[in-house]
Short mmCIF file of N, CA, C and O in Angstrom, two decimals:
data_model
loop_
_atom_site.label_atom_id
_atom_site.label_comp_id
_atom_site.label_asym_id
_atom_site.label_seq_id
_atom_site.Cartn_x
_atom_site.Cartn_y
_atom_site.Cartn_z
N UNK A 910 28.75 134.40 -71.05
CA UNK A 910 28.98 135.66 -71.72
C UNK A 910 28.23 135.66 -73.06
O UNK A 910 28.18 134.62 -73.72
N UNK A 911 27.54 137.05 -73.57
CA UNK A 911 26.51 136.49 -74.70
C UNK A 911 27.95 137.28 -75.95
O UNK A 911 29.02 137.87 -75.84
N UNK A 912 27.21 136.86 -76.84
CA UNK A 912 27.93 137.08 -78.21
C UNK A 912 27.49 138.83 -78.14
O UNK A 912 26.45 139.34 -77.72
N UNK A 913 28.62 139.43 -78.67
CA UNK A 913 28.40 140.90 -79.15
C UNK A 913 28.28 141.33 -80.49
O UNK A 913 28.97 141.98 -81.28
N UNK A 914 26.65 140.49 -80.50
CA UNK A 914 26.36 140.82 -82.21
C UNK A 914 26.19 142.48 -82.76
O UNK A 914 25.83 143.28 -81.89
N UNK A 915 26.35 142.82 -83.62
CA UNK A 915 25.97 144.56 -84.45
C UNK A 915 25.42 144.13 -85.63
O UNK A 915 26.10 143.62 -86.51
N UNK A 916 24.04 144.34 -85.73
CA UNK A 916 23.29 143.69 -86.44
C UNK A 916 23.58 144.85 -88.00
O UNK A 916 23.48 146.06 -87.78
N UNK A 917 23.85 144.50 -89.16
CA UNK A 917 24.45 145.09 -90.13
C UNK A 917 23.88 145.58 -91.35
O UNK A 917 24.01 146.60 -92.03
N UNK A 918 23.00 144.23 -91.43
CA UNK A 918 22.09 144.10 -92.80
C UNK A 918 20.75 143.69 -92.40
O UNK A 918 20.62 142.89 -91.47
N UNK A 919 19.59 144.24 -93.14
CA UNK A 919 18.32 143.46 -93.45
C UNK A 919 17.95 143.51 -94.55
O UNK A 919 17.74 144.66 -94.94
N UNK A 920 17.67 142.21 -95.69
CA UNK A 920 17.10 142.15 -96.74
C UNK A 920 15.72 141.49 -96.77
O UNK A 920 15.26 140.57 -96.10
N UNK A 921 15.30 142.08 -97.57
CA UNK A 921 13.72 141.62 -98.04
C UNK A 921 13.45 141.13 -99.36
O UNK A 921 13.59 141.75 -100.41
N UNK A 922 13.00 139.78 -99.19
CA UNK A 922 12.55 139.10 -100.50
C UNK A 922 11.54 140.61 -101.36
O UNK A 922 10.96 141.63 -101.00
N UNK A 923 11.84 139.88 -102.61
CA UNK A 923 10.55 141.06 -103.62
C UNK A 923 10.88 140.64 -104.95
O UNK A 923 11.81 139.89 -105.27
N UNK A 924 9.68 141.43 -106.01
CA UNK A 924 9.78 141.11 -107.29
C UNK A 924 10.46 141.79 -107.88
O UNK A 924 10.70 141.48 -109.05
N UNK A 925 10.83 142.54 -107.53
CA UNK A 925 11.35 143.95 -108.17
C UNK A 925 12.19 144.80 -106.87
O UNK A 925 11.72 145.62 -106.09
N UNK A 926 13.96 144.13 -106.97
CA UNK A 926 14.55 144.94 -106.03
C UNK A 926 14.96 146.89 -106.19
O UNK A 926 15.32 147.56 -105.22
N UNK A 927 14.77 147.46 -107.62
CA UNK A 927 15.31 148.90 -107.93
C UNK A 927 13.53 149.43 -107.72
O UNK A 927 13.46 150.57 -107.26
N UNK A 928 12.94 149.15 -107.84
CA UNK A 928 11.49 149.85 -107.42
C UNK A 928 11.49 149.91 -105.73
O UNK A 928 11.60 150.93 -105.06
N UNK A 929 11.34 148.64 -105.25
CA UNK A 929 11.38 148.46 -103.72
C UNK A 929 12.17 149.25 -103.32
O UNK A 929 11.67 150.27 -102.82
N UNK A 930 14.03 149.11 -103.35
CA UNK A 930 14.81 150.52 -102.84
C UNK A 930 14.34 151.73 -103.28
O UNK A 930 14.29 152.63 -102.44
N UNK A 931 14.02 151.94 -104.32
CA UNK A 931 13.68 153.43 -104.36
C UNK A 931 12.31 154.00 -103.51
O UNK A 931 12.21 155.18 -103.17
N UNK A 932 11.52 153.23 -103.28
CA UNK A 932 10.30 153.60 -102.31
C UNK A 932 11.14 153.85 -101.07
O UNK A 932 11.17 155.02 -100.69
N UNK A 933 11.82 152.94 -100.37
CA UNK A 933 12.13 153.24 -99.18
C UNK A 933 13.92 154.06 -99.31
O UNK A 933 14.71 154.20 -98.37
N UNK A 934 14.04 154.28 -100.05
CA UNK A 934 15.11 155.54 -100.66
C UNK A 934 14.10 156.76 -100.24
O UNK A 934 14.37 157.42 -99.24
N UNK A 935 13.29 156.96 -100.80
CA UNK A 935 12.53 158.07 -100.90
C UNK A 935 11.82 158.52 -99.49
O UNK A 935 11.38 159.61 -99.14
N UNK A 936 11.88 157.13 -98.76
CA UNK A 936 10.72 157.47 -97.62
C UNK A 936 11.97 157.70 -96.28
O UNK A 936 11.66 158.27 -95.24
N UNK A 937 13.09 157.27 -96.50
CA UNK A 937 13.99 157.11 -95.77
C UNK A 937 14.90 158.07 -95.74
O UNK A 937 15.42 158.40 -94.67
N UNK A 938 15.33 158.84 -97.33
CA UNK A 938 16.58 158.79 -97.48
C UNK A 938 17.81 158.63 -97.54
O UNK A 938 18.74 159.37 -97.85
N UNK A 939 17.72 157.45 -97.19
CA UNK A 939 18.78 156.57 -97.17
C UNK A 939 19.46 156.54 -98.43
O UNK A 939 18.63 156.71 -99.32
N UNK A 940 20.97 156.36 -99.03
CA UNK A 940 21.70 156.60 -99.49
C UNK A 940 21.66 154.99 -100.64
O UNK A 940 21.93 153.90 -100.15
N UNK A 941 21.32 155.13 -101.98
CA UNK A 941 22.12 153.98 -102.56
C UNK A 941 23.03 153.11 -102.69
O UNK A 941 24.14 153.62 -102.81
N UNK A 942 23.02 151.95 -102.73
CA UNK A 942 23.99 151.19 -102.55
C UNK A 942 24.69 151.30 -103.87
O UNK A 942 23.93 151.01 -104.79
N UNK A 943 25.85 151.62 -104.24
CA UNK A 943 26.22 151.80 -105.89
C UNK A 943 26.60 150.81 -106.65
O UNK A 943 26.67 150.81 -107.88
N UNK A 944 26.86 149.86 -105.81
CA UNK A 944 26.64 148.28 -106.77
C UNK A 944 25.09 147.47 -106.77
O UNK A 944 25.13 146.24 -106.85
N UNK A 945 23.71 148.17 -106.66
CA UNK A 945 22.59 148.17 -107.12
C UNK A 945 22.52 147.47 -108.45
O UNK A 945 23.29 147.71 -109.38
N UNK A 946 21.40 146.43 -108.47
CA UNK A 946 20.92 145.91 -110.30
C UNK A 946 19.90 145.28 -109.85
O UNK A 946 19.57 144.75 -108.79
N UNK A 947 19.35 145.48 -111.11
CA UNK A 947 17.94 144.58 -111.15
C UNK A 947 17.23 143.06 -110.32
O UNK A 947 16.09 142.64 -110.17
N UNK A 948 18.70 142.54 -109.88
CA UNK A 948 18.35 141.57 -109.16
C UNK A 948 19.17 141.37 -107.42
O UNK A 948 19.17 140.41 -106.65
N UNK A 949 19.81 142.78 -107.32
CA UNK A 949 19.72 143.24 -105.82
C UNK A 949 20.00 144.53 -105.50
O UNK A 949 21.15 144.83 -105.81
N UNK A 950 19.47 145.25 -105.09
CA UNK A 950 19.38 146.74 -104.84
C UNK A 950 19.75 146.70 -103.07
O UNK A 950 19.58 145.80 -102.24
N UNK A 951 20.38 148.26 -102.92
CA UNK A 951 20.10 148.20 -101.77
C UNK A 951 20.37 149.56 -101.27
O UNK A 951 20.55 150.37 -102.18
N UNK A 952 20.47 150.12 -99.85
CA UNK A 952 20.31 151.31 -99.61
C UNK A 952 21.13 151.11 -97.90
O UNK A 952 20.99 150.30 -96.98
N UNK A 953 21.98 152.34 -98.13
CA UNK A 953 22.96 152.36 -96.96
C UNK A 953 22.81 153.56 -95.52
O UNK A 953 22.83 154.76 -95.78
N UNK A 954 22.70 153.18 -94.43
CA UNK A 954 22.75 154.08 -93.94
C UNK A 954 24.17 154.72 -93.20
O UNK A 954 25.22 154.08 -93.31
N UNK A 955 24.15 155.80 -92.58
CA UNK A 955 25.67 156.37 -92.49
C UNK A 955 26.37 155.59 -91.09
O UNK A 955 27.60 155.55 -90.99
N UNK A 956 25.58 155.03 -90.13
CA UNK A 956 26.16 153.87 -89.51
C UNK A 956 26.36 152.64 -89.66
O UNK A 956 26.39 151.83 -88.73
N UNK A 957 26.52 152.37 -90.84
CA UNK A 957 26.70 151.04 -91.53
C UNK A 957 25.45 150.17 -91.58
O UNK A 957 25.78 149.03 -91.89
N UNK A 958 23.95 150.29 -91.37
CA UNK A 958 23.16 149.55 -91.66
C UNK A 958 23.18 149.60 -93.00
O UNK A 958 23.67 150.53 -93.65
N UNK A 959 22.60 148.52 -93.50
CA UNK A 959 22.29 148.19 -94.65
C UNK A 959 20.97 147.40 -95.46
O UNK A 959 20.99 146.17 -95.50
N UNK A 960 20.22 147.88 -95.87
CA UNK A 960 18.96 147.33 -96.39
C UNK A 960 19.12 146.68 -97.87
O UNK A 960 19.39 147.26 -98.92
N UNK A 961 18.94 145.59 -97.68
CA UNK A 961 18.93 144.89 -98.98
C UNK A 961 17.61 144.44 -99.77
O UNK A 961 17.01 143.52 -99.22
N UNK A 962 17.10 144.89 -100.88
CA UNK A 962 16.07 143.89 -101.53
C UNK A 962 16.65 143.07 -102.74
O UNK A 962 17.38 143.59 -103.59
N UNK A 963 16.17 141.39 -102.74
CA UNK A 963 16.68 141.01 -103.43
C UNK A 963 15.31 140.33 -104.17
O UNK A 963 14.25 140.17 -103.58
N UNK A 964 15.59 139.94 -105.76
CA UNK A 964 14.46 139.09 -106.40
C UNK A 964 14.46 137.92 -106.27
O UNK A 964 15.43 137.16 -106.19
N UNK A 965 12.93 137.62 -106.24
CA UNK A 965 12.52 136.24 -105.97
C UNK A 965 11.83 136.15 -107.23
O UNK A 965 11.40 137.10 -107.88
N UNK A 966 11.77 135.01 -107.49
CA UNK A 966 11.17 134.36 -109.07
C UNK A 966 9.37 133.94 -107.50
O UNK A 966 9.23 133.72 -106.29
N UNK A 967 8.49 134.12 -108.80
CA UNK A 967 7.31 133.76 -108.03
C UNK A 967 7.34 134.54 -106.86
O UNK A 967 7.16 133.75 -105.94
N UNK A 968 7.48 135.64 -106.43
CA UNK A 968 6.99 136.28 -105.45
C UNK A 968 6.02 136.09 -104.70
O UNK A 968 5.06 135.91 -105.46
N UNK A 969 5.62 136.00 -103.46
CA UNK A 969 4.05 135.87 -102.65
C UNK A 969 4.63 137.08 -101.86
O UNK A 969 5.72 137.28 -101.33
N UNK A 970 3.24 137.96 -102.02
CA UNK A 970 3.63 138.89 -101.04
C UNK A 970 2.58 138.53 -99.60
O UNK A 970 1.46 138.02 -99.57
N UNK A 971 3.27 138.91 -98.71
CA UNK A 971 2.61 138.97 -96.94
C UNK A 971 1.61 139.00 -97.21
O UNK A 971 1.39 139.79 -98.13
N UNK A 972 0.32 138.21 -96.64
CA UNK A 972 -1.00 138.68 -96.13
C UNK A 972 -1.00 138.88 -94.86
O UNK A 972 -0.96 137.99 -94.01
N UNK A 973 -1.07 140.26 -94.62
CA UNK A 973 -1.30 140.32 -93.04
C UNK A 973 -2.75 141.41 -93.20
O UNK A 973 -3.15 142.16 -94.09
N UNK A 974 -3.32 140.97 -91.64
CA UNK A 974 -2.43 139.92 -90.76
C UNK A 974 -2.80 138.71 -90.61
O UNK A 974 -2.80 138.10 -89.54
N UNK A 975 -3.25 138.16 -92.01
CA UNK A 975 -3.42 136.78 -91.77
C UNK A 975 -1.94 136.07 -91.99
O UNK A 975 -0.86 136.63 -92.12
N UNK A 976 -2.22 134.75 -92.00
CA UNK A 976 -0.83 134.10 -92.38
C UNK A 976 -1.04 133.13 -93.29
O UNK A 976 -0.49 132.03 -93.19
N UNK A 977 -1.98 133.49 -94.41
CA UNK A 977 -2.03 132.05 -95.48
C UNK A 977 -0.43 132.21 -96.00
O UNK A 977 0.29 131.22 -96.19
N UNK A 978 0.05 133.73 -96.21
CA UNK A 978 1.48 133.74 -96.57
C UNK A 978 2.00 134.79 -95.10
O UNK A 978 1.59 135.95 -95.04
N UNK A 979 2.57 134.44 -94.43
CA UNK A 979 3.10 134.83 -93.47
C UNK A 979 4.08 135.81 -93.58
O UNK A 979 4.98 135.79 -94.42
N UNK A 980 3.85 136.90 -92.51
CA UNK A 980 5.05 138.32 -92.84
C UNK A 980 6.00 138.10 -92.92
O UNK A 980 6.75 138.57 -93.77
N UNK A 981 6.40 137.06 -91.77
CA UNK A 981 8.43 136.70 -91.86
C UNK A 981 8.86 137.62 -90.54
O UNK A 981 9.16 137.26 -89.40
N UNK A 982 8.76 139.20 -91.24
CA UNK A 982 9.26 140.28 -90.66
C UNK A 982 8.86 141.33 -90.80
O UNK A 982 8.28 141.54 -91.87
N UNK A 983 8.97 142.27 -89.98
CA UNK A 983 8.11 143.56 -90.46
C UNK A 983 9.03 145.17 -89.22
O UNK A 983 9.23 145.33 -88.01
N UNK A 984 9.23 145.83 -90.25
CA UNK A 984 10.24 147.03 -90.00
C UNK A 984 8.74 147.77 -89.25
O UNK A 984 7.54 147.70 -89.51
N UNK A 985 9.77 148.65 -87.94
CA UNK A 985 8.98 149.86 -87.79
C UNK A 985 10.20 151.28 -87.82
O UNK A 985 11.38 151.03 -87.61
N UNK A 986 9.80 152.60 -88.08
CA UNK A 986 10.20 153.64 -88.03
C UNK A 986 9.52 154.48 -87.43
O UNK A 986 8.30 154.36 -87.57
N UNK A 987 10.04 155.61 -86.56
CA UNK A 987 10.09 156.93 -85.70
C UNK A 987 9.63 157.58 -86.32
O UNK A 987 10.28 157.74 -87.35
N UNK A 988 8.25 158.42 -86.24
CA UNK A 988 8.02 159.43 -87.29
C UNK A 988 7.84 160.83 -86.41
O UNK A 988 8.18 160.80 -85.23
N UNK A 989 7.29 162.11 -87.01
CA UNK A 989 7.49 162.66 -86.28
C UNK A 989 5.95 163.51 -86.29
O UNK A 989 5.56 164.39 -85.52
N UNK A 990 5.30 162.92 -87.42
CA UNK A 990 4.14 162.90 -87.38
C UNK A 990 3.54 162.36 -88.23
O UNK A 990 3.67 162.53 -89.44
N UNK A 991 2.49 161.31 -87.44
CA UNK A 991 1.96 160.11 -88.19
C UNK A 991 1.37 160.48 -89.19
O UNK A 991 2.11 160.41 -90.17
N UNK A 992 -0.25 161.08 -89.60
CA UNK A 992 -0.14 162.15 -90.28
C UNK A 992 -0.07 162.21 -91.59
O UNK A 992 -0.62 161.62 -92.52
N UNK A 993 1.21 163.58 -91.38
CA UNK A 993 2.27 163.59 -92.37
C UNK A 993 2.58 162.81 -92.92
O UNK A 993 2.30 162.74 -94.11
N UNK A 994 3.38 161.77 -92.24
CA UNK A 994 4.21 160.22 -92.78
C UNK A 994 3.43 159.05 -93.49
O UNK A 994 3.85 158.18 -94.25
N UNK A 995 2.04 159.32 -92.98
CA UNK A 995 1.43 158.21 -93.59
C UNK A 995 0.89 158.46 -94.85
O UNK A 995 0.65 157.51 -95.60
N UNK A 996 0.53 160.35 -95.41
CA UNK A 996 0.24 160.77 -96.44
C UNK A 996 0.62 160.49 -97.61
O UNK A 996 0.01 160.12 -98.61
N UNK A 997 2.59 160.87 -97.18
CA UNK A 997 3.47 160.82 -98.03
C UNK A 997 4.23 159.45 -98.37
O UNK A 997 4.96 159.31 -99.35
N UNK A 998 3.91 158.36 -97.31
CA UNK A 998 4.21 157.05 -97.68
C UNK A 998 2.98 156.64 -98.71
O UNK A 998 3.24 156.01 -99.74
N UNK A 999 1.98 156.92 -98.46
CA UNK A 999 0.99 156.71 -99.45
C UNK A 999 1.15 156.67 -100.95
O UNK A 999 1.07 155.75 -101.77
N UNK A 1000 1.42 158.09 -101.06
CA UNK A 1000 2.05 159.00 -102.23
C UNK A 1000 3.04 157.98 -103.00
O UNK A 1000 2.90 157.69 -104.19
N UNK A 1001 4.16 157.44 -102.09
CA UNK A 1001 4.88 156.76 -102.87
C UNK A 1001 4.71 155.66 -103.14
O UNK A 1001 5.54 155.00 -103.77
N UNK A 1002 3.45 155.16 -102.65
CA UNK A 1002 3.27 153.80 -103.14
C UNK A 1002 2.64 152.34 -101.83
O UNK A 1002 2.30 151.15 -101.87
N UNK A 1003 2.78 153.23 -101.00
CA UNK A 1003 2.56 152.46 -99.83
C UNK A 1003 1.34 152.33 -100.02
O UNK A 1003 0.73 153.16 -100.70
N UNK A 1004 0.30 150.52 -99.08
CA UNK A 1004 -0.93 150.54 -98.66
C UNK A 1004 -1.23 150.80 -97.33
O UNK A 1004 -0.35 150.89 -96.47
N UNK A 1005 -2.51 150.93 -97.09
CA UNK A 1005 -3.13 150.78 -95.59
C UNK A 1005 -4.14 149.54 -95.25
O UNK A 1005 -5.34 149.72 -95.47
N UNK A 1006 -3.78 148.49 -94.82
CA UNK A 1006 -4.36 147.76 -94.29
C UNK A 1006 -5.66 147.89 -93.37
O UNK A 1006 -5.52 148.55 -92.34
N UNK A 1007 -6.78 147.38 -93.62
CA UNK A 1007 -8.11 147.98 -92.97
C UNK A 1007 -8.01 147.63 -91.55
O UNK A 1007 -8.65 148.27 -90.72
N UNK A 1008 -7.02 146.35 -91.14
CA UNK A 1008 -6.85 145.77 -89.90
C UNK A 1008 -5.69 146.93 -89.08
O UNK A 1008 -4.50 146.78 -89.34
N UNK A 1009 -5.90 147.50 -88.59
CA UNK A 1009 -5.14 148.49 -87.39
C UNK A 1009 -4.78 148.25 -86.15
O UNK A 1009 -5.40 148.98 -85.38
N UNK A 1010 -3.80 147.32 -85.45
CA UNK A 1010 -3.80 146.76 -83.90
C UNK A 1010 -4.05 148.15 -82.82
O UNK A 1010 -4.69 148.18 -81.77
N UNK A 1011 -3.34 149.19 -83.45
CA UNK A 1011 -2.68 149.80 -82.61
C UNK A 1011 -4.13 151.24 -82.74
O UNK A 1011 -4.87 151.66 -83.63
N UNK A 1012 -3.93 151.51 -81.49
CA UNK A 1012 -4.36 153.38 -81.03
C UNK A 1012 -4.31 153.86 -82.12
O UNK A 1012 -3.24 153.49 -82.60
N UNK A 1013 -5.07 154.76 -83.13
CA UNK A 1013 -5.02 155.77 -84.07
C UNK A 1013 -3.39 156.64 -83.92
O UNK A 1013 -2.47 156.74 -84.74
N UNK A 1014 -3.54 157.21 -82.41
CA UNK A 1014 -2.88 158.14 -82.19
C UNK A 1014 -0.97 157.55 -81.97
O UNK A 1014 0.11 158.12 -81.85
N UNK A 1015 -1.39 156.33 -82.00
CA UNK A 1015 -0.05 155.88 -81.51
C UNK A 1015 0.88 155.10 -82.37
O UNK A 1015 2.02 154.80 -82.01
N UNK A 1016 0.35 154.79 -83.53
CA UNK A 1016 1.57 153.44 -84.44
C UNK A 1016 0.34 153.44 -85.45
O UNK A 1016 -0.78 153.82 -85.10
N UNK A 1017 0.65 152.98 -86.78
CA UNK A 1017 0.02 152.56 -87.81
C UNK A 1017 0.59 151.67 -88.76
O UNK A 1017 1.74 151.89 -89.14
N UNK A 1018 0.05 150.86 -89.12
CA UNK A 1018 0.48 149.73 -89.68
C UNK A 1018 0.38 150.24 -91.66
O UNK A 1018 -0.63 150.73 -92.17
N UNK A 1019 1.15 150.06 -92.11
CA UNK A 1019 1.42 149.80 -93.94
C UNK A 1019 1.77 148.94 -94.17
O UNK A 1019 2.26 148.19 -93.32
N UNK A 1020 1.67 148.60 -95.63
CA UNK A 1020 2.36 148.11 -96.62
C UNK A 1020 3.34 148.55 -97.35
O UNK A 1020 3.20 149.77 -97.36
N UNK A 1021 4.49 148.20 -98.13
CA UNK A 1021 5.39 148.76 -98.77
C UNK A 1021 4.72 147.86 -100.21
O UNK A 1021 3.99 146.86 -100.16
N UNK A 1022 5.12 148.44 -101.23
CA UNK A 1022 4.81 148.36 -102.51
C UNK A 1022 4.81 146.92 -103.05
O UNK A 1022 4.21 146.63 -104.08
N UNK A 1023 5.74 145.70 -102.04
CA UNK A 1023 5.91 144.64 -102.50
C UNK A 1023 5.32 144.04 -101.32
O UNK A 1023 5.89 143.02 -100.92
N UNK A 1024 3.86 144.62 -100.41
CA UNK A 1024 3.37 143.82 -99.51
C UNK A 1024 3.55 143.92 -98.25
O UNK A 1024 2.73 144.01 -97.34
N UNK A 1025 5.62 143.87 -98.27
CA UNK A 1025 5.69 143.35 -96.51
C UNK A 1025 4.96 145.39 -95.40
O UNK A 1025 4.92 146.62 -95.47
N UNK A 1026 4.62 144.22 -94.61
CA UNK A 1026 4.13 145.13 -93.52
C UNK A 1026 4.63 146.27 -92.68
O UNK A 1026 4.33 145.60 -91.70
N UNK A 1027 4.97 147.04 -92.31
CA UNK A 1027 5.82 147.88 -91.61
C UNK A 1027 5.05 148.59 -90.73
O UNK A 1027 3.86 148.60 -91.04
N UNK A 1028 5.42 149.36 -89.45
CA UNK A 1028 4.65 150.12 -88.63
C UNK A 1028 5.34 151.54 -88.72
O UNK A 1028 6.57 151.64 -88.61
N UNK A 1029 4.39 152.82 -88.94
CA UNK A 1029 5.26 154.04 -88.43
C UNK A 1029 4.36 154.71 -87.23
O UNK A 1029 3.18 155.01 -87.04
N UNK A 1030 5.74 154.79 -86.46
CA UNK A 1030 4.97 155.36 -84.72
C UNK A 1030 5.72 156.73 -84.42
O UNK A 1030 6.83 157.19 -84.72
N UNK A 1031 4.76 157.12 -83.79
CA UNK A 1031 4.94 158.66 -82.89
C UNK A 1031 6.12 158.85 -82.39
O UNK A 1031 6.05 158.43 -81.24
N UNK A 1032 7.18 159.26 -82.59
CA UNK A 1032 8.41 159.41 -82.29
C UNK A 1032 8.28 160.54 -80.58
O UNK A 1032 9.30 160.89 -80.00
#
């Protein structure tokens, strides 16, 4: 019989946890965590997920997709047009990596402000 995990939380190392939540506050809307500070922020969603960024002294952010510093992990989100989503992730701070795995039309790979990698795909 397997375990009936409900996966609850994901946190992400960074230099700066109230900048990091607020990018993906903004890109998400996801709701503040109200016990937020400078050295862990986080952002709630209304089914109990929970996104945590916490600070790391000496930060390395991801090189992808190489691995001299390795991703770890990397979020994707449903968009509803790539587009759109990739404009306005821009806007807030996001990069674009010149390396693209995926179809133009189908998934695109970013950066979030502290590096780690993320994909947004065609919902």
């Amino acid at each position: 019989m397997s375990l009936q995990m409900k996966l609850v939380a994901i946190t992400l190392d960074c230099p700066d946890p109230p900048a990091l939540a607020a990018f993906y506050q903004q890109a998400t809307g996801l709701e503040p965590h109200p016990k937020s500070d400078a050295d862990f922020a986080g952002l709630n969603r209304a089914d109990g997920l929970f996104i945590g960024f916490q600070r790391v002294d000496d930060y390395r952010a991801p090189r992808w997709p190489g691995q001299t510093v390795p991703q770890q992990l990397h979020l994707c989100f449903d968009v509803a047009d790539l587009d759109e989503a990739e404009a306005r992730l821009l806007e807030l701070g996001a990069g674009k990596p010149d390396h693209q795995p995926h179809e133009a039309g189908r998934a695109r790979v970013l950066t979030d402000p502290a590096g780690h990698p993320f994909c947004i795909c065609q919902a």
